[in-house]
C-alpha cells in the first residue's frame, strides 16, 4: 500500500492537523510501501501543535515539498529489520533511503530516523540536517558511519548492536 500527495493539478495539496491540542499526523504505508510527497510546500505533511510519524519502507520528499511539526518528526520503516540508508540519491526497493537534501526538508524540533525494530543504518554520504536542532538515529542493529554526520545542536545514535565509525568520518 502506497501513499502519495501529488502535484498533478494544483499547487496546494497537503495533509495537516491544526489547532493547539497536540494533534499528531500518522501515515502508515504497507510493507514495501512508498510515501511520495510532491506539492511545493514545506507543510505538505504538518502538525500545528504536535508530532508527525511516517511509517514507510520507502519515502520520497520532493525538492519543494516538506514535513513540518513543532515537536518530533519520526521516519521509520514498516518492515522489521529493514535497512536505512542516509545520503542515498536513489530510492531503491530494499532500504528506507533518504538524501541529505530530503532530510533538509524536514522542519521540527527533533527528527528521529528509524526505530527499535529497524535494520542497520548506513551513513553513505555527508549528512547535516540543517533545520533540525535534535537529530537521532535508532535501530535494532548496527549503525555504520562512513561519512560525516552532523546534528545542529544534538546528535543521538541508539544502536541495538554496535556503532562503527570510519576514521575519515566525523560525528558532530
PDB file of N, CA and C in Angstrom, residues 2-92:
ATOM      1  N   UNK A   2       0.668   2.115  -0.951  1.00  0.00           N
ATOM      2  CA  UNK A   2       1.422   3.349  -1.091  1.00  0.00           C
ATOM      3  C   UNK A   2       0.567   4.537  -0.687  1.00  0.00           C
ATOM      4  N   UNK A   3       1.228   5.638  -0.334  1.00  0.00           N
ATOM      5  CA  UNK A   3       0.558   6.897  -0.030  1.00  0.00           C
ATOM      6  C   UNK A   3       1.248   7.962  -0.867  1.00  0.00           C
ATOM      7  N   UNK A   4       0.472   8.759  -1.603  1.00  0.00           N
ATOM      8  CA  UNK A   4       1.066   9.794  -2.441  1.00  0.00           C
ATOM      9  C   UNK A   4       0.292  11.098  -2.310  1.00  0.00           C
ATOM     10  N   UNK A   5       1.002  12.179  -2.036  1.00  0.00           N
ATOM     11  CA  UNK A   5       0.471  13.529  -2.149  1.00  0.00           C
ATOM     12  C   UNK A   5       1.174  14.111  -3.358  1.00  0.00           C
ATOM     13  N   UNK A   6       0.415  14.275  -4.443  1.00  0.00           N
ATOM     14  CA  UNK A   6       0.993  14.652  -5.721  1.00  0.00           C
ATOM     15  C   UNK A   6       0.623  16.078  -6.089  1.00  0.00           C
ATOM     16  N   UNK A   7       1.319  16.612  -7.058  1.00  0.00           N
ATOM     17  CA  UNK A   7       1.090  17.961  -7.545  1.00  0.00           C
ATOM     18  C   UNK A   7       0.661  17.891  -9.002  1.00  0.00           C
ATOM     19  N   UNK A   8      -0.363  17.073  -9.282  1.00  0.00           N
ATOM     20  CA  UNK A   8      -0.789  16.841 -10.660  1.00  0.00           C
ATOM     21  C   UNK A   8      -1.631  17.976 -11.232  1.00  0.00           C
ATOM     22  N   UNK A   9      -2.528  18.544 -10.440  1.00  0.00           N
ATOM     23  CA  UNK A   9      -3.451  19.536 -10.990  1.00  0.00           C
ATOM     24  C   UNK A   9      -3.491  20.831 -10.195  1.00  0.00           C
ATOM     25  N   UNK A  10      -2.601  21.026  -9.270  1.00  0.00           N
ATOM     26  CA  UNK A  10      -2.621  22.247  -8.468  1.00  0.00           C
ATOM     27  C   UNK A  10      -1.313  22.436  -7.738  1.00  0.00           C
ATOM     28  N   UNK A  11      -1.340  23.285  -6.731  1.00  0.00           N
ATOM     29  CA  UNK A  11      -0.108  23.558  -6.004  1.00  0.00           C
ATOM     30  C   UNK A  11      -0.311  23.647  -4.498  1.00  0.00           C
ATOM     31  N   UNK A  12      -1.387  23.070  -3.989  1.00  0.00           N
ATOM     32  CA  UNK A  12      -1.625  23.248  -2.559  1.00  0.00           C
ATOM     33  C   UNK A  12      -2.084  21.976  -1.851  1.00  0.00           C
ATOM     34  N   UNK A  13      -1.761  20.809  -2.364  1.00  0.00           N
ATOM     35  CA  UNK A  13      -2.147  19.574  -1.679  1.00  0.00           C
ATOM     36  C   UNK A  13      -1.373  19.458  -0.376  1.00  0.00           C
ATOM     37  N   UNK A  14      -2.052  19.064   0.694  1.00  0.00           N
ATOM     38  CA  UNK A  14      -1.374  18.890   1.974  1.00  0.00           C
ATOM     39  C   UNK A  14      -2.230  18.027   2.889  1.00  0.00           C
ATOM     40  N   UNK A  15      -1.605  17.557   3.943  1.00  0.00           N
ATOM     41  CA  UNK A  15      -2.282  16.802   4.987  1.00  0.00           C
ATOM     42  C   UNK A  15      -1.819  17.405   6.299  1.00  0.00           C
ATOM     43  N   UNK A  16      -2.754  17.973   7.073  1.00  0.00           N
ATOM     44  CA  UNK A  16      -2.360  18.706   8.269  1.00  0.00           C
ATOM     45  C   UNK A  16      -3.344  18.493   9.406  1.00  0.00           C
ATOM     46  N   UNK A  17      -2.821  18.596  10.616  1.00  0.00           N
ATOM     47  CA  UNK A  17      -3.633  18.675  11.820  1.00  0.00           C
ATOM     48  C   UNK A  17      -3.390  20.066  12.386  1.00  0.00           C
ATOM     49  N   UNK A  18      -4.457  20.837  12.541  1.00  0.00           N
ATOM     50  CA  UNK A  18      -4.335  22.206  13.026  1.00  0.00           C
ATOM     51  C   UNK A  18      -4.881  22.300  14.445  1.00  0.00           C
ATOM     52  N   UNK A  19      -4.629  23.390  15.108  1.00  0.00           N
ATOM     53  CA  UNK A  19      -5.141  23.599  16.448  1.00  0.00           C
ATOM     54  C   UNK A  19      -4.034  23.538  17.474  1.00  0.00           C
ATOM     55  N   UNK A  20      -4.440  23.541  18.747  1.00  0.00           N
ATOM     56  CA  UNK A  20      -3.470  23.605  19.844  1.00  0.00           C
ATOM     57  C   UNK A  20      -3.504  22.370  20.734  1.00  0.00           C
ATOM     58  N   UNK A  21      -4.163  21.309  20.324  1.00  0.00           N
ATOM     59  CA  UNK A  21      -4.343  20.133  21.168  1.00  0.00           C
ATOM     60  C   UNK A  21      -3.294  19.048  21.015  1.00  0.00           C
ATOM     61  N   UNK A  22      -2.091  19.368  20.542  1.00  0.00           N
ATOM     62  CA  UNK A  22      -1.009  18.397  20.336  1.00  0.00           C
ATOM     63  C   UNK A  22      -1.422  17.300  19.365  1.00  0.00           C
ATOM     64  N   UNK A  23      -2.105  17.703  18.293  1.00  0.00           N
ATOM     65  CA  UNK A  23      -2.535  16.755  17.278  1.00  0.00           C
ATOM     66  C   UNK A  23      -1.358  16.096  16.577  1.00  0.00           C
ATOM     67  N   UNK A  24      -1.488  14.809  16.309  1.00  0.00           N
ATOM     68  CA  UNK A  24      -0.423  14.029  15.680  1.00  0.00           C
ATOM     69  C   UNK A  24      -0.894  13.528  14.321  1.00  0.00           C
ATOM     70  N   UNK A  25      -0.042  13.679  13.317  1.00  0.00           N
ATOM     71  CA  UNK A  25      -0.300  13.116  11.990  1.00  0.00           C
ATOM     72  C   UNK A  25       0.483  11.818  11.901  1.00  0.00           C
ATOM     73  N   UNK A  26      -0.193  10.715  11.571  1.00  0.00           N
ATOM     74  CA  UNK A  26       0.465   9.413  11.420  1.00  0.00           C
ATOM     75  C   UNK A  26       0.113   8.851  10.051  1.00  0.00           C
ATOM     76  N   UNK A  27       1.131   8.563   9.245  1.00  0.00           N
ATOM     77  CA  UNK A  27       0.941   7.911   7.950  1.00  0.00           C
ATOM     78  C   UNK A  27       1.502   6.505   8.044  1.00  0.00           C
ATOM     79  N   UNK A  28       0.691   5.512   7.700  1.00  0.00           N
ATOM     80  CA  UNK A  28       1.107   4.110   7.730  1.00  0.00           C
ATOM     81  C   UNK A  28       1.001   3.513   6.335  1.00  0.00           C
ATOM     82  N   UNK A  29       2.144   3.336   5.677  1.00  0.00           N
ATOM     83  CA  UNK A  29       2.168   2.633   4.390  1.00  0.00           C
ATOM     84  C   UNK A  29       2.280   1.143   4.696  1.00  0.00           C
ATOM     85  N   UNK A  30       1.951   0.320   3.729  1.00  0.00           N
ATOM     86  CA  UNK A  30       2.054  -1.124   3.910  1.00  0.00           C
ATOM     87  C   UNK A  30       3.492  -1.600   3.746  1.00  0.00           C
ATOM     88  N   UNK A  31       3.733  -2.886   3.980  1.00  0.00           N
ATOM     89  CA  UNK A  31       5.074  -3.445   3.767  1.00  0.00           C
ATOM     90  C   UNK A  31       5.558  -3.146   2.345  1.00  0.00           C
ATOM     91  N   UNK A  32       6.794  -2.703   2.242  1.00  0.00           N
ATOM     92  CA  UNK A  32       7.415  -2.259   0.990  1.00  0.00           C
ATOM     93  C   UNK A  32       6.714  -1.048   0.391  1.00  0.00           C
ATOM     94  N   UNK A  33       5.846  -0.400   1.159  1.00  0.00           N
ATOM     95  CA  UNK A  33       5.090   0.750   0.670  1.00  0.00           C
ATOM     96  C   UNK A  33       5.937   1.998   0.523  1.00  0.00           C
ATOM     97  N   UNK A  34       5.507   2.851  -0.400  1.00  0.00           N
ATOM     98  CA  UNK A  34       6.186   4.091  -0.731  1.00  0.00           C
ATOM     99  C   UNK A  34       5.309   5.269  -0.357  1.00  0.00           C
ATOM    100  N   UNK A  35       5.860   6.238   0.370  1.00  0.00           N
ATOM    101  CA  UNK A  35       5.194   7.510   0.624  1.00  0.00           C
ATOM    102  C   UNK A  35       5.898   8.545  -0.253  1.00  0.00           C
ATOM    103  N   UNK A  36       5.116   9.225  -1.100  1.00  0.00           N
ATOM    104  CA  UNK A  36       5.646  10.228  -2.017  1.00  0.00           C
ATOM    105  C   UNK A  36       5.029  11.580  -1.683  1.00  0.00           C
ATOM    106  N   UNK A  37       5.880  12.588  -1.484  1.00  0.00           N
ATOM    107  CA  UNK A  37       5.430  13.950  -1.203  1.00  0.00           C
ATOM    108  C   UNK A  37       5.961  14.859  -2.306  1.00  0.00           C
ATOM    109  N   UNK A  38       5.057  15.470  -3.095  1.00  0.00           N
ATOM    110  CA  UNK A  38       5.468  16.308  -4.217  1.00  0.00           C
ATOM    111  C   UNK A  38       5.009  17.761  -4.149  1.00  0.00           C
ATOM    112  N   UNK A  39       3.894  18.119  -3.488  1.00  0.00           N
ATOM    113  CA  UNK A  39       3.422  19.502  -3.556  1.00  0.00           C
ATOM    114  C   UNK A  39       4.482  20.501  -3.088  1.00  0.00           C
ATOM    115  N   UNK A  40       4.486  21.696  -3.691  1.00  0.00           N
ATOM    116  CA  UNK A  40       5.508  22.695  -3.371  1.00  0.00           C
ATOM    117  C   UNK A  40       5.206  23.454  -2.086  1.00  0.00           C
ATOM    118  N   UNK A  41       5.348  22.769  -0.958  1.00  0.00           N
ATOM    119  CA  UNK A  41       5.113  23.400   0.342  1.00  0.00           C
ATOM    120  C   UNK A  41       5.883  22.653   1.411  1.00  0.00           C
ATOM    121  N   UNK A  42       6.535  23.393   2.296  1.00  0.00           N
ATOM    122  CA  UNK A  42       7.215  22.748   3.423  1.00  0.00           C
ATOM    123  C   UNK A  42       6.206  22.150   4.391  1.00  0.00           C
ATOM    124  N   UNK A  43       4.930  22.488   4.222  1.00  0.00           N
ATOM    125  CA  UNK A  43       3.858  21.957   5.063  1.00  0.00           C
ATOM    126  C   UNK A  43       3.046  20.884   4.355  1.00  0.00           C
ATOM    127  N   UNK A  44       3.639  20.146   3.432  1.00  0.00           N
ATOM    128  CA  UNK A  44       2.896  19.101   2.731  1.00  0.00           C
ATOM    129  C   UNK A  44       2.292  18.123   3.737  1.00  0.00           C
ATOM    130  N   UNK A  45       3.083  17.709   4.723  1.00  0.00           N
ATOM    131  CA  UNK A  45       2.583  16.956   5.875  1.00  0.00           C
ATOM    132  C   UNK A  45       2.929  17.814   7.088  1.00  0.00           C
ATOM    133  N   UNK A  46       1.932  18.154   7.916  1.00  0.00           N
ATOM    134  CA  UNK A  46       2.253  19.026   9.048  1.00  0.00           C
ATOM    135  C   UNK A  46       1.304  18.828  10.215  1.00  0.00           C
ATOM    136  N   UNK A  47       1.822  19.189  11.375  1.00  0.00           N
ATOM    137  CA  UNK A  47       1.027  19.262  12.597  1.00  0.00           C
ATOM    138  C   UNK A  47       1.255  20.649  13.172  1.00  0.00           C
ATOM    139  N   UNK A  48       0.181  21.323  13.508  1.00  0.00           N
ATOM    140  CA  UNK A  48       0.301  22.666  14.048  1.00  0.00           C
ATOM    141  C   UNK A  48       0.742  22.709  15.497  1.00  0.00           C
ATOM    142  N   UNK A  49       0.555  21.597  16.226  1.00  0.00           N
ATOM    143  CA  UNK A  49       0.878  21.633  17.656  1.00  0.00           C
ATOM    144  C   UNK A  49       1.467  20.333  18.188  1.00  0.00           C
ATOM    145  N   UNK A  50       1.689  19.354  17.322  1.00  0.00           N
ATOM    146  CA  UNK A  50       2.164  18.059  17.810  1.00  0.00           C
ATOM    147  C   UNK A  50       3.271  17.482  16.958  1.00  0.00           C
ATOM    148  N   UNK A  51       3.175  16.198  16.680  1.00  0.00           N
ATOM    149  CA  UNK A  51       4.226  15.444  16.007  1.00  0.00           C
ATOM    150  C   UNK A  51       3.725  14.901  14.673  1.00  0.00           C
ATOM    151  N   UNK A  52       4.675  14.418  13.859  1.00  0.00           N
ATOM    152  CA  UNK A  52       4.367  13.720  12.621  1.00  0.00           C
ATOM    153  C   UNK A  52       5.132  12.403  12.634  1.00  0.00           C
ATOM    154  N   UNK A  53       4.443  11.304  12.306  1.00  0.00           N
ATOM    155  CA  UNK A  53       5.060   9.985  12.226  1.00  0.00           C
ATOM    156  C   UNK A  53       4.787   9.424  10.834  1.00  0.00           C
ATOM    157  N   UNK A  54       5.859   9.028  10.142  1.00  0.00           N
ATOM    158  CA  UNK A  54       5.718   8.393   8.832  1.00  0.00           C
ATOM    159  C   UNK A  54       6.298   6.989   8.952  1.00  0.00           C
ATOM    160  N   UNK A  55       5.423   5.994   8.846  1.00  0.00           N
ATOM    161  CA  UNK A  55       5.825   4.589   8.858  1.00  0.00           C
ATOM    162  C   UNK A  55       5.775   4.093   7.418  1.00  0.00           C
ATOM    163  N   UNK A  56       6.953   3.940   6.800  1.00  0.00           N
ATOM    164  CA  UNK A  56       7.019   3.540   5.397  1.00  0.00           C
ATOM    165  C   UNK A  56       8.371   2.908   5.115  1.00  0.00           C
ATOM    166  N   UNK A  57       8.387   1.905   4.270  1.00  0.00           N
ATOM    167  CA  UNK A  57       9.646   1.277   3.889  1.00  0.00           C
ATOM    168  C   UNK A  57      10.395   2.093   2.850  1.00  0.00           C
ATOM    169  N   UNK A  58       9.688   2.993   2.177  1.00  0.00           N
ATOM    170  CA  UNK A  58      10.314   3.893   1.203  1.00  0.00           C
ATOM    171  C   UNK A  58       9.647   5.256   1.321  1.00  0.00           C
ATOM    172  N   UNK A  59      10.444   6.325   1.182  1.00  0.00           N
ATOM    173  CA  UNK A  59       9.945   7.689   1.322  1.00  0.00           C
ATOM    174  C   UNK A  59      10.661   8.584   0.326  1.00  0.00           C
ATOM    175  N   UNK A  60       9.890   9.386  -0.415  1.00  0.00           N
ATOM    176  CA  UNK A  60      10.448  10.369  -1.332  1.00  0.00           C
ATOM    177  C   UNK A  60       9.863  11.723  -0.950  1.00  0.00           C
ATOM    178  N   UNK A  61      10.734  12.673  -0.584  1.00  0.00           N
ATOM    179  CA  UNK A  61      10.310  14.036  -0.271  1.00  0.00           C
ATOM    180  C   UNK A  61      10.793  14.912  -1.423  1.00  0.00           C
ATOM    181  N   UNK A  62       9.842  15.383  -2.248  1.00  0.00           N
ATOM    182  CA  UNK A  62      10.177  16.172  -3.427  1.00  0.00           C
ATOM    183  C   UNK A  62      10.969  17.422  -3.094  1.00  0.00           C
ATOM    184  N   UNK A  63      11.627  17.972  -4.116  1.00  0.00           N
ATOM    185  CA  UNK A  63      12.560  19.097  -3.938  1.00  0.00           C
ATOM    186  C   UNK A  63      11.910  20.338  -3.347  1.00  0.00           C
ATOM    187  N   UNK A  64      10.598  20.530  -3.535  1.00  0.00           N
ATOM    188  CA  UNK A  64       9.931  21.713  -2.984  1.00  0.00           C
ATOM    189  C   UNK A  64       8.882  21.333  -1.944  1.00  0.00           C
ATOM    190  N   UNK A  65       8.910  20.099  -1.493  1.00  0.00           N
ATOM    191  CA  UNK A  65       7.932  19.592  -0.545  1.00  0.00           C
ATOM    192  C   UNK A  65       8.567  19.528   0.849  1.00  0.00           C
ATOM    193  N   UNK A  66       7.799  19.118   1.856  1.00  0.00           N
ATOM    194  CA  UNK A  66       8.391  19.009   3.180  1.00  0.00           C
ATOM    195  C   UNK A  66       7.437  18.482   4.229  1.00  0.00           C
ATOM    196  N   UNK A  67       8.009  18.242   5.411  1.00  0.00           N
ATOM    197  CA  UNK A  67       7.273  17.773   6.587  1.00  0.00           C
ATOM    198  C   UNK A  67       7.591  18.754   7.715  1.00  0.00           C
ATOM    199  N   UNK A  68       6.549  19.249   8.393  1.00  0.00           N
ATOM    200  CA  UNK A  68       6.736  20.265   9.417  1.00  0.00           C
ATOM    201  C   UNK A  68       5.954  19.906  10.678  1.00  0.00           C
ATOM    202  N   UNK A  69       6.597  20.058  11.828  1.00  0.00           N
ATOM    203  CA  UNK A  69       5.932  19.859  13.130  1.00  0.00           C
ATOM    204  C   UNK A  69       6.732  20.616  14.191  1.00  0.00           C
ATOM    205  N   UNK A  70       6.054  21.160  15.207  1.00  0.00           N
ATOM    206  CA  UNK A  70       6.786  21.833  16.276  1.00  0.00           C
ATOM    207  C   UNK A  70       7.457  20.855  17.236  1.00  0.00           C
ATOM    208  N   UNK A  71       7.026  19.611  17.226  1.00  0.00           N
ATOM    209  CA  UNK A  71       7.569  18.603  18.139  1.00  0.00           C
ATOM    210  C   UNK A  71       8.560  17.694  17.441  1.00  0.00           C
ATOM    211  N   UNK A  72       8.188  16.422  17.323  1.00  0.00           N
ATOM    212  CA  UNK A  72       9.070  15.392  16.780  1.00  0.00           C
ATOM    213  C   UNK A  72       8.532  14.889  15.450  1.00  0.00           C
ATOM    214  N   UNK A  73       9.406  14.749  14.463  1.00  0.00           N
ATOM    215  CA  UNK A  73       9.088  14.027  13.237  1.00  0.00           C
ATOM    216  C   UNK A  73       9.825  12.700  13.316  1.00  0.00           C
ATOM    217  N   UNK A  74       9.077  11.608  13.193  1.00  0.00           N
ATOM    218  CA  UNK A  74       9.655  10.265  13.225  1.00  0.00           C
ATOM    219  C   UNK A  74       9.466   9.628  11.863  1.00  0.00           C
ATOM    220  N   UNK A  75      10.570   9.168  11.271  1.00  0.00           N
ATOM    221  CA  UNK A  75      10.549   8.467   9.985  1.00  0.00           C
ATOM    222  C   UNK A  75      11.094   7.078  10.245  1.00  0.00           C
ATOM    223  N   UNK A  76      10.245   6.057  10.108  1.00  0.00           N
ATOM    224  CA  UNK A  76      10.706   4.707  10.422  1.00  0.00           C
ATOM    225  C   UNK A  76      10.125   3.688   9.451  1.00  0.00           C
ATOM    226  N   UNK A  77      10.898   2.616   9.221  1.00  0.00           N
ATOM    227  CA  UNK A  77      10.398   1.580   8.319  1.00  0.00           C
ATOM    228  C   UNK A  77       9.256   0.784   8.939  1.00  0.00           C
ATOM    229  N   UNK A  78       8.410   0.238   8.074  1.00  0.00           N
ATOM    230  CA  UNK A  78       7.308  -0.627   8.491  1.00  0.00           C
ATOM    231  C   UNK A  78       7.820  -2.040   8.758  1.00  0.00           C
ATOM    232  N   UNK A  79       8.660  -2.530   7.852  1.00  0.00           N
ATOM    233  CA  UNK A  79       9.133  -3.907   7.911  1.00  0.00           C
ATOM    234  C   UNK A  79      10.263  -4.062   8.920  1.00  0.00           C
ATOM    235  N   UNK A  80      10.095  -4.993   9.846  1.00  0.00           N
ATOM    236  CA  UNK A  80      11.120  -5.254  10.853  1.00  0.00           C
ATOM    237  C   UNK A  80      12.428  -5.648  10.168  1.00  0.00           C
ATOM    238  N   UNK A  81      13.538  -5.063  10.611  1.00  0.00           N
ATOM    239  CA  UNK A  81      14.856  -5.379  10.068  1.00  0.00           C
ATOM    240  C   UNK A  81      15.192  -4.643   8.787  1.00  0.00           C
ATOM    241  N   UNK A  82      14.298  -3.763   8.318  1.00  0.00           N
ATOM    242  CA  UNK A  82      14.535  -3.014   7.078  1.00  0.00           C
ATOM    243  C   UNK A  82      15.718  -2.071   7.255  1.00  0.00           C
ATOM    244  N   UNK A  83      16.646  -2.100   6.303  1.00  0.00           N
ATOM    245  CA  UNK A  83      17.814  -1.227   6.341  1.00  0.00           C
ATOM    246  C   UNK A  83      17.419   0.221   6.117  1.00  0.00           C
ATOM    247  N   UNK A  84      18.250   1.127   6.657  1.00  0.00           N
ATOM    248  CA  UNK A  84      18.093   2.560   6.446  1.00  0.00           C
ATOM    249  C   UNK A  84      19.400   3.059   5.850  1.00  0.00           C
ATOM    250  N   UNK A  85      19.298   3.806   4.767  1.00  0.00           N
ATOM    251  CA  UNK A  85      20.472   4.355   4.092  1.00  0.00           C
ATOM    252  C   UNK A  85      20.347   5.868   4.046  1.00  0.00           C
ATOM    253  N   UNK A  86      21.296   6.564   4.657  1.00  0.00           N
ATOM    254  CA  UNK A  86      21.299   8.025   4.655  1.00  0.00           C
ATOM    255  C   UNK A  86      22.363   8.517   3.693  1.00  0.00           C
ATOM    256  N   UNK A  87      21.993   9.463   2.860  1.00  0.00           N
ATOM    257  CA  UNK A  87      22.917  10.002   1.876  1.00  0.00           C
ATOM    258  C   UNK A  87      22.697   9.430   0.494  1.00  0.00           C
ATOM    259  N   UNK A  88      21.783   8.511   0.358  1.00  0.00           N
ATOM    260  CA  UNK A  88      21.494   7.893  -0.930  1.00  0.00           C
ATOM    261  C   UNK A  88      20.768   8.882  -1.823  1.00  0.00           C
ATOM    262  N   UNK A  89      21.126   8.884  -3.091  1.00  0.00           N
ATOM    263  CA  UNK A  89      20.443   9.744  -4.056  1.00  0.00           C
ATOM    264  C   UNK A  89      19.384   8.981  -4.840  1.00  0.00           C
ATOM    265  N   UNK A  90      19.232   7.692  -4.545  1.00  0.00           N
ATOM    266  CA  UNK A  90      18.234   6.881  -5.235  1.00  0.00           C
ATOM    267  C   UNK A  90      17.143   6.480  -4.254  1.00  0.00           C
ATOM    268  N   UNK A  91      16.180   5.735  -4.734  1.00  0.00           N
ATOM    269  CA  UNK A  91      15.128   5.204  -3.876  1.00  0.00           C
ATOM    270  C   UNK A  91      14.971   3.733  -4.217  1.00  0.00           C
ATOM    271  N   UNK A  92      15.921   2.936  -3.757  1.00  0.00           N
ATOM    272  CA  UNK A  92      15.906   1.505  -4.058  1.00  0.00           C
ATOM    273  C   UNK A  92      14.828   0.766  -3.296  1.00  0.00           C
TER     274      UNK A  92
END
